[in-house]
PDB file of C-alpha atoms in Angstrom:
ATOM      1  CA  MET A  21       1.338   4.488  15.183  1.00  0.00           C
ATOM      2  CA  ALA A  22       1.563   6.794  11.922  1.00  0.00           C
ATOM      3  CA  ALA A  23       4.607   7.986  10.331  1.00  0.00           C
ATOM      4  CA  ILE A  24       5.422  11.639  11.780  1.00  0.00           C
ATOM      5  CA  ALA A  25       5.353  13.693   9.061  1.00  0.00           C
ATOM      6  CA  THR A  26       9.139  15.727   8.087  1.00  0.00           C
ATOM      7  CA  ALA A  27      10.056  18.598   6.590  1.00  0.00           C
ATOM      8  CA  VAL A  28      12.165  17.885   3.611  1.00  0.00           C
ATOM      9  CA  LYS A  29      14.697  20.710   2.119  1.00  0.00           C
ATOM     10  CA  GLN A  30      13.256  21.843  -1.117  1.00  0.00           C
ATOM     11  CA  THR A  31      17.133  19.976  -3.137  1.00  0.00           C
ATOM     12  CA  GLU A  32      16.663  16.877  -1.137  1.00  0.00           C
ATOM     13  CA  PRO A  33      16.507  14.173  -3.825  1.00  0.00           C
ATOM     14  CA  PHE A  34      13.829  10.721  -3.793  1.00  0.00           C
ATOM     15  CA  ASP A  35      14.077   7.859  -6.112  1.00  0.00           C
ATOM     16  CA  VAL A  36       9.927   7.645  -5.780  1.00  0.00           C
ATOM     17  CA  CYS A  37       7.849  10.235  -4.531  1.00  0.00           C
ATOM     18  CA  ILE A  38       4.259   8.918  -3.755  1.00  0.00           C
ATOM     19  CA  VAL A  39       1.260  11.021  -3.622  1.00  0.00           C
ATOM     20  CA  GLY A  40      -1.461  10.431  -1.323  1.00  0.00           C
ATOM     21  CA  ALA A  41      -1.333   8.023   1.742  1.00  0.00           C
ATOM     22  CA  GLY A  42      -4.314   6.025   1.544  1.00  0.00           C
ATOM     23  CA  PRO A  43      -4.698   2.179   1.288  1.00  0.00           C
ATOM     24  CA  CYS A  44      -2.948   3.174  -2.697  1.00  0.00           C
ATOM     25  CA  GLY A  45      -0.138   4.694  -1.651  1.00  0.00           C
ATOM     26  CA  LEU A  46       0.801   2.181   1.055  1.00  0.00           C
ATOM     27  CA  SER A  47      -0.160  -0.369  -1.802  1.00  0.00           C
ATOM     28  CA  VAL A  48       2.921   1.426  -4.334  1.00  0.00           C
ATOM     29  CA  LEU A  49       5.133   1.555  -1.628  1.00  0.00           C
ATOM     30  CA  SER A  50       4.707  -1.862  -0.633  1.00  0.00           C
ATOM     31  CA  ALA A  51       5.490  -2.779  -3.854  1.00  0.00           C
ATOM     32  CA  LEU A  52       8.255  -0.974  -4.494  1.00  0.00           C
ATOM     33  CA  ASN A  53      10.372  -2.860  -2.044  1.00  0.00           C
ATOM     34  CA  ASN A  54       9.565  -6.015  -3.635  1.00  0.00           C
ATOM     35  CA  ARG A  55      12.826  -7.155  -4.877  1.00  0.00           C
ATOM     36  CA  GLU A  56      11.384  -9.193  -7.558  1.00  0.00           C
ATOM     37  CA  GLY A  57       9.732  -6.031  -9.088  1.00  0.00           C
ATOM     38  CA  THR A  58       6.475  -5.635 -10.250  1.00  0.00           C
ATOM     39  CA  LEU A  59       4.199  -8.249 -11.827  1.00  0.00           C
ATOM     40  CA  THR A  60       4.839  -7.673 -15.672  1.00  0.00           C
ATOM     41  CA  GLU A  61       5.745  -9.288 -18.952  1.00  0.00           C
ATOM     42  CA  LYS A  62       8.598 -11.826 -18.466  1.00  0.00           C
ATOM     43  CA  GLN A  63      10.764  -9.873 -20.405  1.00  0.00           C
ATOM     44  CA  VAL A  64      10.514  -6.476 -18.461  1.00  0.00           C
ATOM     45  CA  GLN A  65      11.013  -8.365 -15.147  1.00  0.00           C
ATOM     46  CA  GLU A  66      14.540  -9.648 -16.695  1.00  0.00           C
ATOM     47  CA  SER A  67      15.708  -6.108 -17.647  1.00  0.00           C
ATOM     48  CA  GLN A  68      14.267  -4.629 -14.021  1.00  0.00           C
ATOM     49  CA  ARG A  69      16.470  -7.294 -12.608  1.00  0.00           C
ATOM     50  CA  ARG A  70      19.362  -6.685 -14.494  1.00  0.00           C
ATOM     51  CA  ARG A  71      19.409  -3.138 -14.016  1.00  0.00           C
ATOM     52  CA  THR A  72      18.635  -3.079 -10.081  1.00  0.00           C
ATOM     53  CA  ALA A  73      21.394  -6.235  -9.386  1.00  0.00           C
ATOM     54  CA  ARG A  74      23.789  -3.146 -10.656  1.00  0.00           C
ATOM     55  CA  LYS A  75      22.680  -0.425  -8.758  1.00  0.00           C
ATOM     56  CA  SER A  76      22.392  -2.325  -5.651  1.00  0.00           C
ATOM     57  CA  ARG A  77      20.764  -6.036  -4.534  1.00  0.00           C
ATOM     58  CA  ASP A  78      19.500  -4.867  -1.217  1.00  0.00           C
ATOM     59  CA  LYS A  79      18.984  -1.467  -1.660  1.00  0.00           C
ATOM     60  CA  ALA A  80      15.601  -0.661  -1.890  1.00  0.00           C
ATOM     61  CA  PRO A  81      14.403   2.927  -3.171  1.00  0.00           C
ATOM     62  CA  ARG A  82      14.341   6.439  -1.257  1.00  0.00           C
ATOM     63  CA  ALA A  83      10.519   7.304  -1.103  1.00  0.00           C
ATOM     64  CA  CYS A  84       8.969  10.323   0.365  1.00  0.00           C
ATOM     65  CA  VAL A  85       4.598   9.874   0.437  1.00  0.00           C
ATOM     66  CA  VAL A  86       3.233  13.343   0.287  1.00  0.00           C
ATOM     67  CA  ASP A  87      -0.461  13.758   2.059  1.00  0.00           C
ATOM     68  CA  PRO A  88      -2.059  16.207   3.339  1.00  0.00           C
ATOM     69  CA  GLY A  89      -2.562  14.362   7.045  1.00  0.00           C
ATOM     70  CA  GLY A  90       0.570  13.307   7.488  1.00  0.00           C
ATOM     71  CA  GLY A  91       0.341   9.861   8.003  1.00  0.00           C
ATOM     72  CA  PHE A  92      -0.923   6.808   6.340  1.00  0.00           C
ATOM     73  CA  LEU A  93      -4.768   6.688   5.986  1.00  0.00           C
ATOM     74  CA  ALA A  94      -5.031   9.773   7.886  1.00  0.00           C
ATOM     75  CA  GLU A  95      -8.026  10.708   5.848  1.00  0.00           C
ATOM     76  CA  TRP A  96      -9.342   7.075   5.349  1.00  0.00           C
ATOM     77  CA  ASN A  97      -9.503   6.347   9.389  1.00  0.00           C
ATOM     78  CA  GLY A  98     -11.398  10.215   9.550  1.00  0.00           C
ATOM     79  CA  ARG A  99     -14.040   8.923   7.531  1.00  0.00           C
ATOM     80  CA  PHE A 100     -14.472   5.670   9.038  1.00  0.00           C
ATOM     81  CA  ASP A 101     -14.567   7.748  12.313  1.00  0.00           C
ATOM     82  CA  ALA A 102     -16.856  10.100  11.379  1.00  0.00           C
ATOM     83  CA  LEU A 103     -19.229   7.254   9.275  1.00  0.00           C
ATOM     84  CA  ASP A 104     -19.058   4.949  12.098  1.00  0.00           C
ATOM     85  CA  ILE A 105     -17.976   2.482  10.048  1.00  0.00           C
ATOM     86  CA  GLY A 106     -16.915  -0.953  11.529  1.00  0.00           C
ATOM     87  CA  LEU A 107     -16.448  -3.841   8.651  1.00  0.00           C
ATOM     88  CA  LEU A 108     -15.164  -3.056   5.792  1.00  0.00           C
ATOM     89  CA  ARG A 109     -17.047  -4.056   2.236  1.00  0.00           C
ATOM     90  CA  SER A 110     -13.666  -5.294   0.170  1.00  0.00           C
ATOM     91  CA  PRO A 111     -12.302  -8.650   1.595  1.00  0.00           C
ATOM     92  CA  ALA A 112      -9.490  -9.821   3.315  1.00  0.00           C
ATOM     93  CA  TRP A 113      -7.330 -10.489   0.575  1.00  0.00           C
ATOM     94  CA  ALA A 114      -7.780  -6.846  -1.032  1.00  0.00           C
ATOM     95  CA  GLN A 115      -5.008  -5.349   1.342  1.00  0.00           C
ATOM     96  CA  PRO A 116      -2.290  -3.253   0.765  1.00  0.00           C
ATOM     97  CA  ASP A 117       0.511  -5.930   1.301  1.00  0.00           C
ATOM     98  CA  PHE A 118       1.975  -6.816  -2.092  1.00  0.00           C
ATOM     99  CA  PHE A 119       3.785  -9.544  -0.857  1.00  0.00           C
ATOM    100  CA  SER A 120       0.836 -11.881   0.209  1.00  0.00           C
ATOM    101  CA  ASP A 121      -3.330 -11.879  -0.175  1.00  0.00           C
ATOM    102  CA  ASN A 122      -2.946 -13.663   3.258  1.00  0.00           C
ATOM    103  CA  ALA A 123      -0.855 -11.079   5.100  1.00  0.00           C
ATOM    104  CA  LEU A 124      -4.131  -9.477   6.410  1.00  0.00           C
ATOM    105  CA  LEU A 125      -5.670 -12.529   7.470  1.00  0.00           C
ATOM    106  CA  GLU A 126      -1.727 -13.901   9.355  1.00  0.00           C
ATOM    107  CA  TYR A 127      -2.118 -10.403  11.076  1.00  0.00           C
ATOM    108  CA  ALA A 128      -5.196 -11.068  12.810  1.00  0.00           C
ATOM    109  CA  TRP A 129      -4.182 -14.580  13.695  1.00  0.00           C
ATOM    110  CA  GLN A 130      -0.483 -13.345  15.013  1.00  0.00           C
ATOM    111  CA  LYS A 131      -1.821 -10.636  17.070  1.00  0.00           C
ATOM    112  CA  GLY A 132      -5.118 -13.100  18.000  1.00  0.00           C
ATOM    113  CA  ARG A 133      -7.831 -10.507  16.368  1.00  0.00           C
ATOM    114  CA  ASP A 134      -9.518 -13.697  14.561  1.00  0.00           C
ATOM    115  CA  ALA A 135     -13.052 -12.304  15.850  1.00  0.00           C
ATOM    116  CA  GLU A 136     -12.334  -9.005  13.833  1.00  0.00           C
ATOM    117  CA  LEU A 137     -13.117 -10.956  10.481  1.00  0.00           C
ATOM    118  CA  ARG A 138     -16.474 -11.459   9.660  1.00  0.00           C
ATOM    119  CA  ALA A 139     -18.007 -14.103   7.279  1.00  0.00           C
ATOM    120  CA  LEU A 140     -19.818 -13.416   4.591  1.00  0.00           C
ATOM    121  CA  ASP A 141     -22.394 -16.182   5.261  1.00  0.00           C
ATOM    122  CA  ASP A 142     -25.275 -13.247   5.654  1.00  0.00           C
ATOM    123  CA  LEU A 143     -24.423 -12.214   1.872  1.00  0.00           C
ATOM    124  CA  ALA A 144     -23.688 -15.700   0.256  1.00  0.00           C
ATOM    125  CA  ALA A 145     -27.049 -15.919  -1.366  1.00  0.00           C
ATOM    126  CA  GLU A 146     -26.892 -12.260  -2.952  1.00  0.00           C
ATOM    127  CA  THR A 147     -23.133 -12.618  -4.017  1.00  0.00           C
ATOM    128  CA  THR A 148     -23.596 -16.311  -5.461  1.00  0.00           C
ATOM    129  CA  THR A 149     -26.361 -15.061  -7.787  1.00  0.00           C
ATOM    130  CA  ARG A 150     -24.685 -11.889  -9.026  1.00  0.00           C
ATOM    131  CA  ARG A 151     -20.820 -13.099  -8.952  1.00  0.00           C
ATOM    132  CA  LYS A 152     -21.143 -16.656  -9.556  1.00  0.00           C
ATOM    133  CA  LEU A 153     -18.604 -17.766  -7.302  1.00  0.00           C
ATOM    134  CA  PRO A 154     -18.103 -21.599  -6.313  1.00  0.00           C
ATOM    135  CA  ALA A 155     -19.083 -22.054  -2.856  1.00  0.00           C
ATOM    136  CA  ALA A 156     -15.882 -22.930  -1.348  1.00  0.00           C
ATOM    137  CA  GLU A 157     -14.329 -19.716  -2.639  1.00  0.00           C
ATOM    138  CA  LEU A 158     -17.212 -17.861  -1.376  1.00  0.00           C
ATOM    139  CA  HIS A 159     -16.736 -19.249   1.961  1.00  0.00           C
ATOM    140  CA  GLY A 160     -12.604 -19.394   2.358  1.00  0.00           C
ATOM    141  CA  SER A 161     -11.198 -17.261   4.437  1.00  0.00           C
ATOM    142  CA  LEU A 162     -10.162 -14.377   1.973  1.00  0.00           C
ATOM    143  CA  PHE A 163     -13.662 -13.608   1.705  1.00  0.00           C
ATOM    144  CA  GLN A 164     -13.974 -12.786   5.277  1.00  0.00           C
ATOM    145  CA  LEU A 165     -14.628  -9.128   5.623  1.00  0.00           C
ATOM    146  CA  PRO A 166     -11.953  -7.011   7.987  1.00  0.00           C
ATOM    147  CA  GLY A 167     -12.743  -5.011  10.618  1.00  0.00           C
ATOM    148  CA  SER A 168     -11.879  -1.108  10.412  1.00  0.00           C
ATOM    149  CA  GLU A 169      -9.928  -1.104  13.400  1.00  0.00           C
ATOM    150  CA  LEU A 170      -7.855  -4.202  12.613  1.00  0.00           C
ATOM    151  CA  PHE A 171      -7.046  -3.266   8.657  1.00  0.00           C
ATOM    152  CA  ALA A 172      -6.297   0.169  10.050  1.00  0.00           C
ATOM    153  CA  ASP A 173      -3.644  -1.438  12.706  1.00  0.00           C
ATOM    154  CA  PHE A 174      -2.754  -3.866   9.924  1.00  0.00           C
ATOM    155  CA  CYS A 175      -1.942  -0.867   7.754  1.00  0.00           C
ATOM    156  CA  ALA A 176      -0.177   0.848  10.457  1.00  0.00           C
ATOM    157  CA  ASP A 177       2.315  -1.746  11.113  1.00  0.00           C
ATOM    158  CA  LEU A 178       2.739  -2.088   7.636  1.00  0.00           C
ATOM    159  CA  ALA A 179       3.256   1.432   6.840  1.00  0.00           C
ATOM    160  CA  ALA A 180       6.193   1.466   9.799  1.00  0.00           C
ATOM    161  CA  SER A 181       7.674  -1.837   8.105  1.00  0.00           C
ATOM    162  CA  LEU A 182       8.531   0.053   5.021  1.00  0.00           C
ATOM    163  CA  PRO A 183      11.103   2.468   4.396  1.00  0.00           C
ATOM    164  CA  HIS A 184       9.950   5.714   3.584  1.00  0.00           C
ATOM    165  CA  GLU A 185       9.766   9.837   4.231  1.00  0.00           C
ATOM    166  CA  MET A 186       5.945  11.128   4.807  1.00  0.00           C
ATOM    167  CA  VAL A 187       5.812  14.886   4.106  1.00  0.00           C
ATOM    168  CA  ARG A 188       2.776  16.530   5.151  1.00  0.00           C
ATOM    169  CA  GLY A 189       1.089  18.740   2.608  1.00  0.00           C
ATOM    170  CA  THR A 190      -0.811  18.995  -0.622  1.00  0.00           C
ATOM    171  CA  ALA A 191       1.056  18.270  -4.292  1.00  0.00           C
ATOM    172  CA  THR A 192       0.538  21.024  -5.939  1.00  0.00           C
ATOM    173  CA  ARG A 193       2.639  20.670  -8.973  1.00  0.00           C
ATOM    174  CA  VAL A 194       4.837  18.254 -11.062  1.00  0.00           C
ATOM    175  CA  ALA A 195       7.721  19.314 -13.048  1.00  0.00           C
ATOM    176  CA  ARG A 196      10.567  17.734 -15.256  1.00  0.00           C
ATOM    177  CA  ARG A 197      13.620  18.980 -14.224  1.00  0.00           C
ATOM    178  CA  THR A 198      16.024  17.386 -16.441  1.00  0.00           C
ATOM    179  CA  GLY A 199      16.060  13.775 -18.048  1.00  0.00           C
ATOM    180  CA  THR A 200      13.766  11.675 -15.921  1.00  0.00           C
ATOM    181  CA  GLN A 201      14.382  14.057 -12.790  1.00  0.00           C
ATOM    182  CA  HIS A 202      10.927  15.676 -11.756  1.00  0.00           C
ATOM    183  CA  ASP A 203      10.518  18.382  -8.794  1.00  0.00           C
ATOM    184  CA  VAL A 204       6.882  17.462  -6.813  1.00  0.00           C
ATOM    185  CA  GLY A 205       5.813  20.958  -5.517  1.00  0.00           C
ATOM    186  CA  ALA A 206       4.404  19.881  -1.400  1.00  0.00           C
ATOM    187  CA  GLY A 207       2.883  22.573   0.497  1.00  0.00           C
ATOM    188  CA  ARG A 208       5.756  24.881   1.656  1.00  0.00           C
ATOM    189  CA  GLY A 209       8.518  22.716   0.038  1.00  0.00           C
ATOM    190  CA  ALA A 210       9.568  20.637  -2.756  1.00  0.00           C
ATOM    191  CA  ALA A 211      10.544  17.106  -2.531  1.00  0.00           C
ATOM    192  CA  ALA A 212      12.580  16.030  -5.495  1.00  0.00           C
ATOM    193  CA  GLY A 213      11.691  12.946  -7.125  1.00  0.00           C
ATOM    194  CA  ARG A 214      13.549  10.498  -9.756  1.00  0.00           C
ATOM    195  CA  ASP A 215      11.518   8.563 -12.025  1.00  0.00           C
ATOM    196  CA  ALA A 216      12.877   4.831 -11.850  1.00  0.00           C
TER     197      ALA A 216
END
């Protein structure tokens, strides 16, 4: 299900180069494809919207993702398998889809995999004492823990839905070319990226 890593010509330009294909890298890719821009101060958002509208209303930035595993969550999934981790410690809202805190819950429901979400009933007393969360919030569906296979499948489907090129390799250097353009050295080849 993971995107297949491609060889990138040394002079091939990208608008954005994401280094690392873990959950954070996937979250960044998801945020880049948000037409509203990142959640920042109102003035910055308005400026970004005007600039984006001038370039192209529907065009997402051209992005490459550099990772030694050659696919999203390759190292993450390998570690979870090696350690036999079946359940994430992070609640369902802590997932890489920028558009919705409910995305993982919706995915589980659509795929008929609700049983792979675990309630926090066993941890309720300890968590309530430490964090002082209201009971309704603690027992809400966003505070369920997803199974690792559910999370991996969700992330694979999210990555497949977002435009990007995967580059297998290690980012070895970042060097300013001119203005806001940078070269990112990745293994045998280099992916050129422009700052937005």
